[in-house]
Amino acid sequence: MCRRPGWTSLDGAWEFALDRDARCAHPGEVTWEHSIEVPFSPETPRSGIGETGYFQACWYRRTLAVPALAPGERLLLHFGAVDHAASIWIDGAQVATHEGGYTPFTVDLTRSLRGQDSLELVVRAADD
C-alpha cells in the first residue's frame, strides 16, 4: 500500500553494465549488455547478475514516465544508498553527484523536466 500520493518505487528491471576499470565517463560510452533487478546489488544472485569479481564501476539505466506536476510541486528522486560515489544523468546531462556509500540522498529533478512525457535516468556507481 502506497502511503504517499504520487510516490513510485523504481525497484524492478533496469538496464545494466559493468565497467570493470571505470573507463566510461558518460552514459554514451556505455555498452548496455545486461538487465539487473533493483534493489539487489550486482554481486547477489537475486540481481540477475551475480558478479562476485572485482569491478570499479557499474551503470544503471531506465526510462521513467514523467508525472504531471501541479504548480509548485517538485519531482524528487530518493536514493537509500549508492556505494560509494554516484553520478546521476537525466537525458544525457549530468544533474547530480554524491559520495558516501551508506548515506541516503535526494536529487531534485524538477529543473531537468522540459515538458516531455518520459525521461532517461542513468546512475553510475563507482567504488575503487
Tab-separated table of N, CA, C and O in Angstrom:
chain	number	residue	atom	x	y	z
A	1	MET	N	0.840	-1.179	0.000
A	1	MET	CA	0.000	0.000	0.000
A	1	MET	C	0.890	1.249	0.000
A	1	MET	O	1.791	1.396	0.801
A	2	CYS	N	0.616	2.138	-0.900
A	2	CYS	CA	1.371	3.392	-1.011
A	2	CYS	C	0.831	4.391	0.014
A	2	CYS	O	-0.361	4.667	0.046
A	3	ARG	N	1.723	4.923	0.844
A	3	ARG	CA	1.298	5.856	1.883
A	3	ARG	C	1.446	7.305	1.461
A	3	ARG	O	0.953	8.192	2.102
A	4	ARG	N	2.210	7.541	0.408
A	4	ARG	CA	2.406	8.911	-0.067
A	4	ARG	C	1.807	9.023	-1.467
A	4	ARG	O	2.198	8.286	-2.364
A	5	PRO	N	0.891	9.925	-1.684
A	5	PRO	CA	0.336	10.078	-3.028
A	5	PRO	C	1.433	10.537	-3.988
A	5	PRO	O	2.292	11.349	-3.647
A	6	GLY	N	1.423	9.985	-5.175
A	6	GLY	CA	2.384	10.380	-6.182
A	6	GLY	C	3.736	9.709	-6.045
A	6	GLY	O	4.662	10.035	-6.774
A	7	TRP	N	3.891	8.769	-5.132
A	7	TRP	CA	5.149	8.069	-4.914
A	7	TRP	C	5.227	6.853	-5.818
A	7	TRP	O	4.250	6.121	-5.984
A	8	THR	N	6.381	6.648	-6.444
A	8	THR	CA	6.593	5.497	-7.317
A	8	THR	C	7.889	4.810	-6.938
A	8	THR	O	8.935	5.457	-6.832
A	9	SER	N	7.845	3.506	-6.741
A	9	SER	CA	9.053	2.730	-6.482
A	9	SER	C	9.765	2.473	-7.805
A	9	SER	O	9.131	2.160	-8.813
A	10	LEU	N	11.083	2.586	-7.806
A	10	LEU	CA	11.871	2.289	-9.008
A	10	LEU	C	12.507	0.909	-8.924
A	10	LEU	O	13.388	0.579	-9.722
A	11	ASP	N	12.073	0.094	-7.967
A	11	ASP	CA	12.517	-1.291	-7.913
A	11	ASP	C	12.034	-2.002	-9.170
A	11	ASP	O	10.990	-1.664	-9.724
A	12	GLY	N	12.807	-2.982	-9.607
A	12	GLY	CA	12.439	-3.751	-10.784
A	12	GLY	C	13.589	-3.802	-11.769
A	12	GLY	O	14.749	-3.569	-11.427
A	13	ALA	N	13.273	-4.119	-13.003
A	13	ALA	CA	14.290	-4.311	-14.041
A	13	ALA	C	14.855	-2.984	-14.545
A	13	ALA	O	14.102	-2.053	-14.844
A	14	TRP	N	16.179	-2.911	-14.607
A	14	TRP	CA	16.924	-1.790	-15.170
A	14	TRP	C	17.925	-2.356	-16.165
A	14	TRP	O	18.396	-3.488	-16.012
A	15	GLU	N	18.292	-1.586	-17.169
A	15	GLU	CA	19.431	-1.954	-17.994
A	15	GLU	C	20.677	-1.786	-17.143
A	15	GLU	O	20.718	-0.930	-16.257
A	16	PHE	N	21.714	-2.594	-17.427
A	16	PHE	CA	22.878	-2.626	-16.545
A	16	PHE	C	24.144	-2.879	-17.353
A	16	PHE	O	24.117	-3.591	-18.364
A	17	ALA	N	25.243	-2.311	-16.871
A	17	ALA	CA	26.550	-2.551	-17.498
A	17	ALA	C	27.632	-2.524	-16.430
A	17	ALA	O	27.636	-1.631	-15.574
A	18	LEU	N	28.526	-3.493	-16.489
A	18	LEU	CA	29.726	-3.471	-15.646
A	18	LEU	C	30.783	-2.626	-16.339
A	18	LEU	O	30.908	-2.660	-17.563
A	19	ASP	N	31.521	-1.879	-15.568
A	19	ASP	CA	32.613	-1.042	-16.071
A	19	ASP	C	33.830	-1.387	-15.206
A	19	ASP	O	34.199	-0.658	-14.301
A	20	ARG	N	34.426	-2.541	-15.498
A	20	ARG	CA	35.448	-3.135	-14.628
A	20	ARG	C	36.575	-2.178	-14.248
A	20	ARG	O	37.025	-2.164	-13.121
A	21	ASP	N	37.039	-1.377	-15.195
A	21	ASP	CA	38.157	-0.471	-14.948
A	21	ASP	C	37.739	0.992	-14.869
A	21	ASP	O	38.582	1.878	-14.940
A	22	ALA	N	36.445	1.252	-14.743
A	22	ALA	CA	35.901	2.616	-14.658
A	22	ALA	C	36.386	3.480	-15.813
A	22	ALA	O	36.799	4.614	-15.627
A	23	ARG	N	36.311	2.945	-17.010
A	23	ARG	CA	36.775	3.678	-18.198
A	23	ARG	C	35.708	4.601	-18.778
A	23	ARG	O	36.038	5.570	-19.442
A	24	CYS	N	34.455	4.296	-18.555
A	24	CYS	CA	33.376	5.122	-19.113
A	24	CYS	C	33.114	6.315	-18.201
A	24	CYS	O	32.984	6.173	-16.988
A	25	ALA	N	33.032	7.487	-18.797
A	25	ALA	CA	32.789	8.709	-18.032
A	25	ALA	C	31.416	9.312	-18.320
A	25	ALA	O	30.983	10.227	-17.629
A	26	HIS	N	30.737	8.800	-19.330
A	26	HIS	CA	29.447	9.346	-19.766
A	26	HIS	C	28.578	8.191	-20.249
A	26	HIS	O	29.089	7.219	-20.814
A	27	PRO	N	27.263	8.267	-20.041
A	27	PRO	CA	26.385	7.177	-20.470
A	27	PRO	C	26.499	6.813	-21.950
A	27	PRO	O	26.293	5.662	-22.321
A	28	GLY	N	26.869	7.774	-22.785
A	28	GLY	CA	27.010	7.494	-24.211
A	28	GLY	C	28.167	6.556	-24.534
A	28	GLY	O	28.236	6.018	-25.631
A	29	GLU	N	29.069	6.347	-23.592
A	29	GLU	CA	30.216	5.459	-23.782
A	29	GLU	C	29.932	4.034	-23.320
A	29	GLU	O	30.750	3.143	-23.516
A	30	VAL	N	28.778	3.799	-22.712
A	30	VAL	CA	28.460	2.518	-22.085
A	30	VAL	C	27.829	1.571	-23.097
A	30	VAL	O	26.991	1.965	-23.897
A	31	THR	N	28.229	0.295	-23.021
A	31	THR	CA	27.573	-0.765	-23.778
A	31	THR	C	26.627	-1.479	-22.816
A	31	THR	O	27.073	-2.128	-21.867
A	32	TRP	N	25.348	-1.328	-23.056
A	32	TRP	CA	24.324	-1.875	-22.163
A	32	TRP	C	24.071	-3.323	-22.550
A	32	TRP	O	23.357	-3.593	-23.515
A	33	GLU	N	24.631	-4.273	-21.790
A	33	GLU	CA	24.570	-5.684	-22.156
A	33	GLU	C	23.704	-6.537	-21.239
A	33	GLU	O	23.442	-7.687	-21.556
A	34	HIS	N	23.305	-6.008	-20.094
A	34	HIS	CA	22.625	-6.833	-19.103
A	34	HIS	C	21.373	-6.139	-18.575
A	34	HIS	O	21.165	-4.960	-18.795
A	35	SER	N	20.599	-6.905	-17.832
A	35	SER	CA	19.469	-6.382	-17.077
A	35	SER	C	19.698	-6.763	-15.622
A	35	SER	O	20.197	-7.849	-15.330
A	36	ILE	N	19.357	-5.859	-14.713
A	36	ILE	CA	19.526	-6.110	-13.283
A	36	ILE	C	18.210	-5.858	-12.575
A	36	ILE	O	17.423	-4.998	-12.986
A	37	GLU	N	17.981	-6.612	-11.526
A	37	GLU	CA	16.796	-6.437	-10.703
A	37	GLU	C	17.174	-5.568	-9.500
A	37	GLU	O	17.926	-5.978	-8.616
A	38	VAL	N	16.694	-4.332	-9.501
A	38	VAL	CA	16.924	-3.394	-8.402
A	38	VAL	C	15.852	-3.667	-7.349
A	38	VAL	O	14.692	-3.904	-7.727
A	39	PRO	N	16.177	-3.726	-6.080
A	39	PRO	CA	17.256	-3.084	-5.366
A	39	PRO	C	18.457	-3.975	-5.068
A	39	PRO	O	19.309	-3.605	-4.263
A	40	PHE	N	18.574	-5.127	-5.685
A	40	PHE	CA	19.651	-6.054	-5.343
A	40	PHE	C	20.971	-5.621	-5.980
A	40	PHE	O	21.006	-5.166	-7.119
A	41	SER	N	22.061	-5.770	-5.240
A	41	SER	CA	23.382	-5.389	-5.758
A	41	SER	C	23.838	-6.414	-6.799
A	41	SER	O	23.398	-7.570	-6.778
A	42	PRO	N	24.716	-6.007	-7.720
A	42	PRO	CA	25.137	-6.908	-8.794
A	42	PRO	C	25.870	-8.154	-8.295
A	42	PRO	O	25.957	-9.139	-9.015
A	43	GLU	N	26.352	-8.131	-7.062
A	43	GLU	CA	27.047	-9.301	-6.519
A	43	GLU	C	26.087	-10.430	-6.138
A	43	GLU	O	26.503	-11.577	-6.013
A	44	THR	N	24.823	-10.110	-5.938
A	44	THR	CA	23.875	-11.109	-5.446
A	44	THR	C	23.180	-11.852	-6.585
A	44	THR	O	22.905	-11.287	-7.644
A	45	PRO	N	22.880	-13.120	-6.364
A	45	PRO	CA	22.132	-13.871	-7.385
A	45	PRO	C	20.762	-13.274	-7.688
A	45	PRO	O	20.303	-13.305	-8.823
A	46	ARG	N	20.085	-12.695	-6.676
A	46	ARG	CA	18.744	-12.136	-6.887
A	46	ARG	C	18.743	-10.969	-7.872
A	46	ARG	O	17.720	-10.637	-8.444
A	47	SER	N	19.913	-10.325	-8.059
A	47	SER	CA	20.001	-9.215	-9.004
A	47	SER	C	19.889	-9.681	-10.449
A	47	SER	O	19.590	-8.892	-11.336
A	48	GLY	N	20.161	-10.969	-10.664
A	48	GLY	CA	20.222	-11.478	-12.028
A	48	GLY	C	21.614	-11.358	-12.624
A	48	GLY	O	21.870	-11.820	-13.733
A	49	ILE	N	22.541	-10.732	-11.902
A	49	ILE	CA	23.920	-10.561	-12.365
A	49	ILE	C	24.829	-11.570	-11.656
A	49	ILE	O	25.506	-12.355	-12.294
A	50	GLY	N	24.899	-11.533	-10.350
A	50	GLY	CA	25.696	-12.469	-9.569
A	50	GLY	C	27.191	-12.366	-9.830
A	50	GLY	O	27.903	-13.356	-9.767
A	51	GLU	N	27.671	-11.149	-10.084
A	51	GLU	CA	29.092	-10.919	-10.386
A	51	GLU	C	29.864	-10.683	-9.098
A	51	GLU	O	29.711	-9.647	-8.463
A	52	THR	N	30.717	-11.639	-8.705
A	52	THR	CA	31.464	-11.503	-7.461
A	52	THR	C	32.915	-11.094	-7.689
A	52	THR	O	33.655	-10.899	-6.738
A	53	GLY	N	33.320	-10.939	-8.927
A	53	GLY	CA	34.669	-10.475	-9.222
A	53	GLY	C	34.789	-8.971	-8.999
A	53	GLY	O	33.805	-8.268	-8.765
A	54	TYR	N	36.029	-8.486	-9.103
A	54	TYR	CA	36.289	-7.070	-8.862
A	54	TYR	C	35.873	-6.214	-10.054
A	54	TYR	O	36.169	-6.550	-11.200
A	55	PHE	N	35.179	-5.114	-9.791
A	55	PHE	CA	34.891	-4.098	-10.801
A	55	PHE	C	34.813	-2.756	-10.102
A	55	PHE	O	34.368	-2.666	-8.973
A	56	GLN	N	35.288	-1.719	-10.785
A	56	GLN	CA	35.358	-0.383	-10.175
A	56	GLN	C	34.068	0.413	-10.291
A	56	GLN	O	33.817	1.301	-9.483
A	57	ALA	N	33.285	0.134	-11.318
A	57	ALA	CA	32.061	0.919	-11.513
A	57	ALA	C	31.011	0.064	-12.211
A	57	ALA	O	31.329	-0.944	-12.859
A	58	CYS	N	29.777	0.484	-12.079
A	58	CYS	CA	28.693	-0.127	-12.837
A	58	CYS	C	27.660	0.948	-13.143
A	58	CYS	O	27.625	2.006	-12.512
A	59	TRP	N	26.858	0.676	-14.157
A	59	TRP	CA	25.905	1.648	-14.677
A	59	TRP	C	24.496	1.054	-14.685
A	59	TRP	O	24.315	-0.122	-15.000
A	60	TYR	N	23.522	1.898	-14.387
A	60	TYR	CA	22.111	1.520	-14.399
A	60	TYR	C	21.363	2.517	-15.290
A	60	TYR	O	21.614	3.721	-15.216
A	61	ARG	N	20.403	2.012	-16.080
A	61	ARG	CA	19.627	2.914	-16.944
A	61	ARG	C	18.175	2.449	-16.989
A	61	ARG	O	17.877	1.259	-17.076
A	62	ARG	N	17.294	3.437	-16.968
A	62	ARG	CA	15.859	3.154	-17.029
A	62	ARG	C	15.128	4.371	-17.572
A	62	ARG	O	15.502	5.512	-17.294
A	63	THR	N	14.076	4.123	-18.308
A	63	THR	CA	13.202	5.195	-18.775
A	63	THR	C	12.050	5.330	-17.778
A	63	THR	O	11.463	4.338	-17.365
A	64	LEU	N	11.758	6.579	-17.405
A	64	LEU	CA	10.714	6.852	-16.426
A	64	LEU	C	9.627	7.717	-17.038
A	64	LEU	O	9.922	8.652	-17.789
A	65	ALA	N	8.392	7.422	-16.683
A	65	ALA	CA	7.289	8.306	-17.066
A	65	ALA	C	7.356	9.552	-16.192
A	65	ALA	O	7.624	9.473	-14.999
A	66	VAL	N	7.144	10.705	-16.791
A	66	VAL	CA	7.154	11.961	-16.043
A	66	VAL	C	5.734	12.241	-15.561
A	66	VAL	O	4.819	12.368	-16.371
A	67	PRO	N	5.550	12.345	-14.244
A	67	PRO	CA	4.201	12.616	-13.737
A	67	PRO	C	3.805	14.071	-13.986
A	67	PRO	O	4.658	14.946	-14.100
A	68	ALA	N	2.523	14.288	-14.057
A	68	ALA	CA	2.032	15.665	-14.153
A	68	ALA	C	2.246	16.341	-12.804
A	68	ALA	O	1.889	15.789	-11.767
A	69	LEU	N	2.844	17.510	-12.827
A	69	LEU	CA	3.098	18.247	-11.596
A	69	LEU	C	2.224	19.493	-11.549
A	69	LEU	O	2.122	20.223	-12.529
A	70	ALA	N	1.626	19.706	-10.401
A	70	ALA	CA	0.860	20.933	-10.187
A	70	ALA	C	1.852	22.072	-9.950
A	70	ALA	O	3.007	21.837	-9.591
A	71	PRO	N	1.435	23.314	-10.164
A	71	PRO	CA	2.337	24.438	-9.889
A	71	PRO	C	2.910	24.352	-8.477
A	71	PRO	O	2.179	24.095	-7.515
A	72	GLY	N	4.221	24.505	-8.377
A	72	GLY	CA	4.901	24.457	-7.088
A	72	GLY	C	5.342	23.066	-6.656
A	72	GLY	O	6.100	22.938	-5.701
A	73	GLU	N	4.857	22.026	-7.309
A	73	GLU	CA	5.295	20.677	-6.957
A	73	GLU	C	6.681	20.400	-7.528
A	73	GLU	O	7.072	21.005	-8.524
A	74	ARG	N	7.401	19.483	-6.893
A	74	ARG	CA	8.753	19.115	-7.294
A	74	ARG	C	8.780	17.633	-7.624
A	74	ARG	O	7.998	16.857	-7.068
A	75	LEU	N	9.688	17.230	-8.489
A	75	LEU	CA	9.932	15.816	-8.775
A	75	LEU	C	11.264	15.447	-8.123
A	75	LEU	O	12.321	15.937	-8.530
A	76	LEU	N	11.186	14.627	-7.053
A	76	LEU	CA	12.359	14.259	-6.283
A	76	LEU	C	12.687	12.787	-6.482
A	76	LEU	O	11.790	11.940	-6.504
A	77	LEU	N	13.968	12.498	-6.576
A	77	LEU	CA	14.472	11.144	-6.716
A	77	LEU	C	15.253	10.815	-5.443
A	77	LEU	O	16.259	11.470	-5.150
A	78	HIS	N	14.766	9.851	-4.672
A	78	HIS	CA	15.388	9.489	-3.398
A	78	HIS	C	16.195	8.204	-3.556
A	78	HIS	O	15.700	7.219	-4.102
A	79	PHE	N	17.423	8.213	-3.055
A	79	PHE	CA	18.282	7.031	-3.024
A	79	PHE	C	18.506	6.654	-1.574
A	79	PHE	O	18.889	7.502	-0.762
A	80	GLY	N	18.339	5.364	-1.248
A	80	GLY	CA	18.637	4.891	0.091
A	80	GLY	C	20.134	4.833	0.320
A	80	GLY	O	20.616	5.132	1.402
A	81	ALA	N	20.884	4.482	-0.718
A	81	ALA	CA	22.345	4.443	-0.678
A	81	ALA	C	22.845	4.008	-2.048
A	81	ALA	O	22.173	3.255	-2.751
A	82	VAL	N	24.014	4.494	-2.424
A	82	VAL	CA	24.731	4.041	-3.618
A	82	VAL	C	26.191	3.934	-3.200
A	82	VAL	O	26.770	4.893	-2.704
A	83	ASP	N	26.774	2.768	-3.382
A	83	ASP	CA	28.143	2.537	-2.923
A	83	ASP	C	29.154	2.816	-4.031
A	83	ASP	O	29.089	2.195	-5.078
A	84	HIS	N	30.030	3.655	-3.901
A	84	HIS	CA	30.384	4.655	-2.909
A	84	HIS	C	30.114	6.059	-3.484
A	84	HIS	O	29.653	6.939	-2.800
A	85	ALA	N	30.468	6.218	-4.753
A	85	ALA	CA	30.251	7.507	-5.425
A	85	ALA	C	29.200	7.318	-6.517
A	85	ALA	O	29.284	6.399	-7.319
A	86	ALA	N	28.216	8.187	-6.520
A	86	ALA	CA	27.140	8.107	-7.511
A	86	ALA	C	27.152	9.336	-8.406
A	86	ALA	O	27.393	10.445	-7.944
A	87	SER	N	26.890	9.108	-9.678
A	87	SER	CA	26.668	10.193	-10.638
A	87	SER	C	25.326	9.927	-11.292
A	87	SER	O	25.021	8.785	-11.659
A	88	ILE	N	24.515	10.974	-11.444
A	88	ILE	CA	23.156	10.848	-11.952
A	88	ILE	C	23.020	11.691	-13.215
A	88	ILE	O	23.384	12.871	-13.222
A	89	TRP	N	22.481	11.081	-14.289
A	89	TRP	CA	22.218	11.784	-15.544
A	89	TRP	C	20.734	11.706	-15.870
A	89	TRP	O	20.086	10.687	-15.632
A	90	ILE	N	20.208	12.769	-16.424
A	90	ILE	CA	18.861	12.810	-16.976
A	90	ILE	C	18.995	13.203	-18.437
A	90	ILE	O	19.554	14.255	-18.758
A	91	ASP	N	18.511	12.328	-19.314
A	91	ASP	CA	18.552	12.568	-20.760
A	91	ASP	C	19.942	13.008	-21.229
A	91	ASP	O	20.093	13.942	-22.019
A	92	GLY	N	20.970	12.343	-20.712
A	92	GLY	CA	22.340	12.594	-21.144
A	92	GLY	C	23.059	13.736	-20.456
A	92	GLY	O	24.244	13.943	-20.685
A	93	ALA	N	22.378	14.485	-19.594
A	93	ALA	CA	23.007	15.604	-18.880
A	93	ALA	C	23.200	15.223	-17.413
A	93	ALA	O	22.244	14.796	-16.745
A	94	GLN	N	24.419	15.380	-16.917
A	94	GLN	CA	24.673	15.069	-15.517
A	94	GLN	C	23.986	16.109	-14.639
A	94	GLN	O	24.160	17.307	-14.824
A	95	VAL	N	23.194	15.620	-13.671
A	95	VAL	CA	22.421	16.520	-12.816
A	95	VAL	C	22.834	16.460	-11.352
A	95	VAL	O	22.453	17.337	-10.575
A	96	ALA	N	23.605	15.431	-10.957
A	96	ALA	CA	23.993	15.324	-9.550
A	96	ALA	C	25.123	14.324	-9.369
A	96	ALA	O	25.306	13.428	-10.194
A	97	THR	N	25.852	14.518	-8.266
A	97	THR	CA	26.828	13.543	-7.791
A	97	THR	C	26.664	13.433	-6.277
A	97	THR	O	26.138	14.349	-5.636
A	98	HIS	N	27.113	12.313	-5.756
A	98	HIS	CA	27.045	12.097	-4.306
A	98	HIS	C	28.138	11.113	-3.908
A	98	HIS	O	28.390	10.144	-4.633
A	99	GLU	N	28.782	11.371	-2.779
A	99	GLU	CA	29.749	10.425	-2.227
A	99	GLU	C	29.338	10.063	-0.814
A	99	GLU	O	28.903	10.921	-0.054
A	100	GLY	N	29.482	8.795	-0.501
A	100	GLY	CA	29.106	8.285	0.816
A	100	GLY	C	28.254	7.059	0.646
A	100	GLY	O	27.051	7.159	0.441
A	101	GLY	N	28.894	5.902	0.672
A	101	GLY	CA	28.236	4.659	0.306
A	101	GLY	C	27.048	4.244	1.140
A	101	GLY	O	26.219	3.489	0.688
A	102	TYR	N	26.948	4.711	2.369
A	102	TYR	CA	25.872	4.236	3.229
A	102	TYR	C	24.938	5.351	3.662
A	102	TYR	O	24.217	5.219	4.649
A	103	THR	N	24.922	6.437	2.907
A	103	THR	CA	24.079	7.563	3.286
A	103	THR	C	23.025	7.829	2.214
A	103	THR	O	23.320	7.826	1.023
A	104	PRO	N	21.791	8.060	2.621
A	104	PRO	CA	20.745	8.391	1.656
A	104	PRO	C	20.938	9.799	1.110
A	104	PRO	O	21.556	10.651	1.752
A	105	PHE	N	20.410	10.030	-0.085
A	105	PHE	CA	20.445	11.370	-0.673
A	105	PHE	C	19.264	11.541	-1.614
A	105	PHE	O	18.636	10.567	-2.020
A	106	THR	N	18.979	12.788	-1.935
A	106	THR	CA	17.846	13.127	-2.798
A	106	THR	C	18.319	14.059	-3.901
A	106	THR	O	19.121	14.956	-3.664
A	107	VAL	N	17.792	13.841	-5.108
A	107	VAL	CA	18.087	14.689	-6.256
A	107	VAL	C	16.774	15.310	-6.720
A	107	VAL	O	15.795	14.606	-6.968
A	108	ASP	N	16.750	16.628	-6.833
A	108	ASP	CA	15.569	17.333	-7.336
A	108	ASP	C	15.670	17.369	-8.861
A	108	ASP	O	16.564	17.994	-9.429
A	109	LEU	N	14.760	16.679	-9.535
A	109	LEU	CA	14.773	16.581	-10.992
A	109	LEU	C	13.915	17.639	-11.673
A	109	LEU	O	13.870	17.700	-12.901
A	110	THR	N	13.260	18.484	-10.906
A	110	THR	CA	12.276	19.419	-11.455
A	110	THR	C	12.855	20.274	-12.575
A	110	THR	O	12.232	20.448	-13.626
A	111	ARG	N	14.059	20.813	-12.388
A	111	ARG	CA	14.654	21.691	-13.405
A	111	ARG	C	15.065	20.942	-14.673
A	111	ARG	O	15.290	21.557	-15.706
A	112	SER	N	15.176	19.610	-14.585
A	112	SER	CA	15.554	18.806	-15.748
A	112	SER	C	14.367	18.503	-16.655
A	112	SER	O	14.549	18.023	-17.762
A	113	LEU	N	13.171	18.776	-16.186
A	113	LEU	CA	11.960	18.469	-16.957
A	113	LEU	C	11.733	19.548	-18.004
A	113	LEU	O	11.841	20.730	-17.721
A	114	ARG	N	11.431	19.112	-19.196
A	114	ARG	CA	11.219	20.063	-20.300
A	114	ARG	C	9.903	19.779	-21.020
A	114	ARG	O	9.833	19.844	-22.233
A	115	GLY	N	8.896	19.391	-20.256
A	115	GLY	CA	7.586	19.142	-20.852
A	115	GLY	C	7.448	17.792	-21.523
A	115	GLY	O	6.436	17.527	-22.150
A	116	GLN	N	8.447	16.919	-21.386
A	116	GLN	CA	8.373	15.616	-22.037
A	116	GLN	C	7.542	14.631	-21.201
A	116	GLN	O	7.310	14.847	-20.016
A	117	ASP	N	7.110	13.544	-21.842
A	117	ASP	CA	6.319	12.518	-21.170
A	117	ASP	C	7.186	11.503	-20.431
A	117	ASP	O	6.720	10.815	-19.536
A	118	SER	N	8.454	11.379	-20.851
A	118	SER	CA	9.349	10.417	-20.213
A	118	SER	C	10.759	10.994	-20.189
A	118	SER	O	11.070	11.953	-20.901
A	119	LEU	N	11.597	10.388	-19.362
A	119	LEU	CA	12.994	10.793	-19.305
A	119	LEU	C	13.851	9.553	-19.121
A	119	LEU	O	13.388	8.526	-18.640
A	120	GLU	N	15.120	9.677	-19.526
A	120	GLU	CA	16.065	8.593	-19.335
A	120	GLU	C	16.903	8.896	-18.097
A	120	GLU	O	17.566	9.931	-18.031
A	121	LEU	N	16.865	8.011	-17.130
A	121	LEU	CA	17.629	8.142	-15.908
A	121	LEU	C	18.809	7.167	-15.964
A	121	LEU	O	18.603	5.977	-16.236
A	122	VAL	N	20.018	7.669	-15.731
A	122	VAL	CA	21.210	6.835	-15.684
A	122	VAL	C	21.919	7.105	-14.368
A	122	VAL	O	22.090	8.267	-13.966
A	123	VAL	N	22.350	6.032	-13.716
A	123	VAL	CA	23.091	6.119	-12.466
A	123	VAL	C	24.397	5.347	-12.639
A	123	VAL	O	24.384	4.201	-13.070
A	124	ARG	N	25.511	6.008	-12.312
A	124	ARG	CA	26.823	5.346	-12.291
A	124	ARG	C	27.232	5.213	-10.835
A	124	ARG	O	27.237	6.190	-10.083
A	125	ALA	N	27.545	3.988	-10.423
A	125	ALA	CA	28.029	3.722	-9.073
A	125	ALA	C	29.481	3.303	-9.185
A	125	ALA	O	29.800	2.382	-9.943
A	126	ALA	N	30.371	3.996	-8.465
A	126	ALA	CA	31.805	3.698	-8.516
A	126	ALA	C	32.336	3.499	-7.115
A	126	ALA	O	31.983	4.236	-6.195
A	127	ASP	N	33.206	2.500	-6.975
A	127	ASP	CA	33.838	2.215	-5.689
A	127	ASP	C	35.132	1.482	-5.955
A	127	ASP	O	35.115	0.295	-6.260
A	128	ASP	N	36.252	2.198	-5.891
A	128	ASP	CA	37.527	1.527	-6.158
A	128	ASP	C	38.144	0.990	-4.881
A	128	ASP	O	39.188	0.456	-4.835
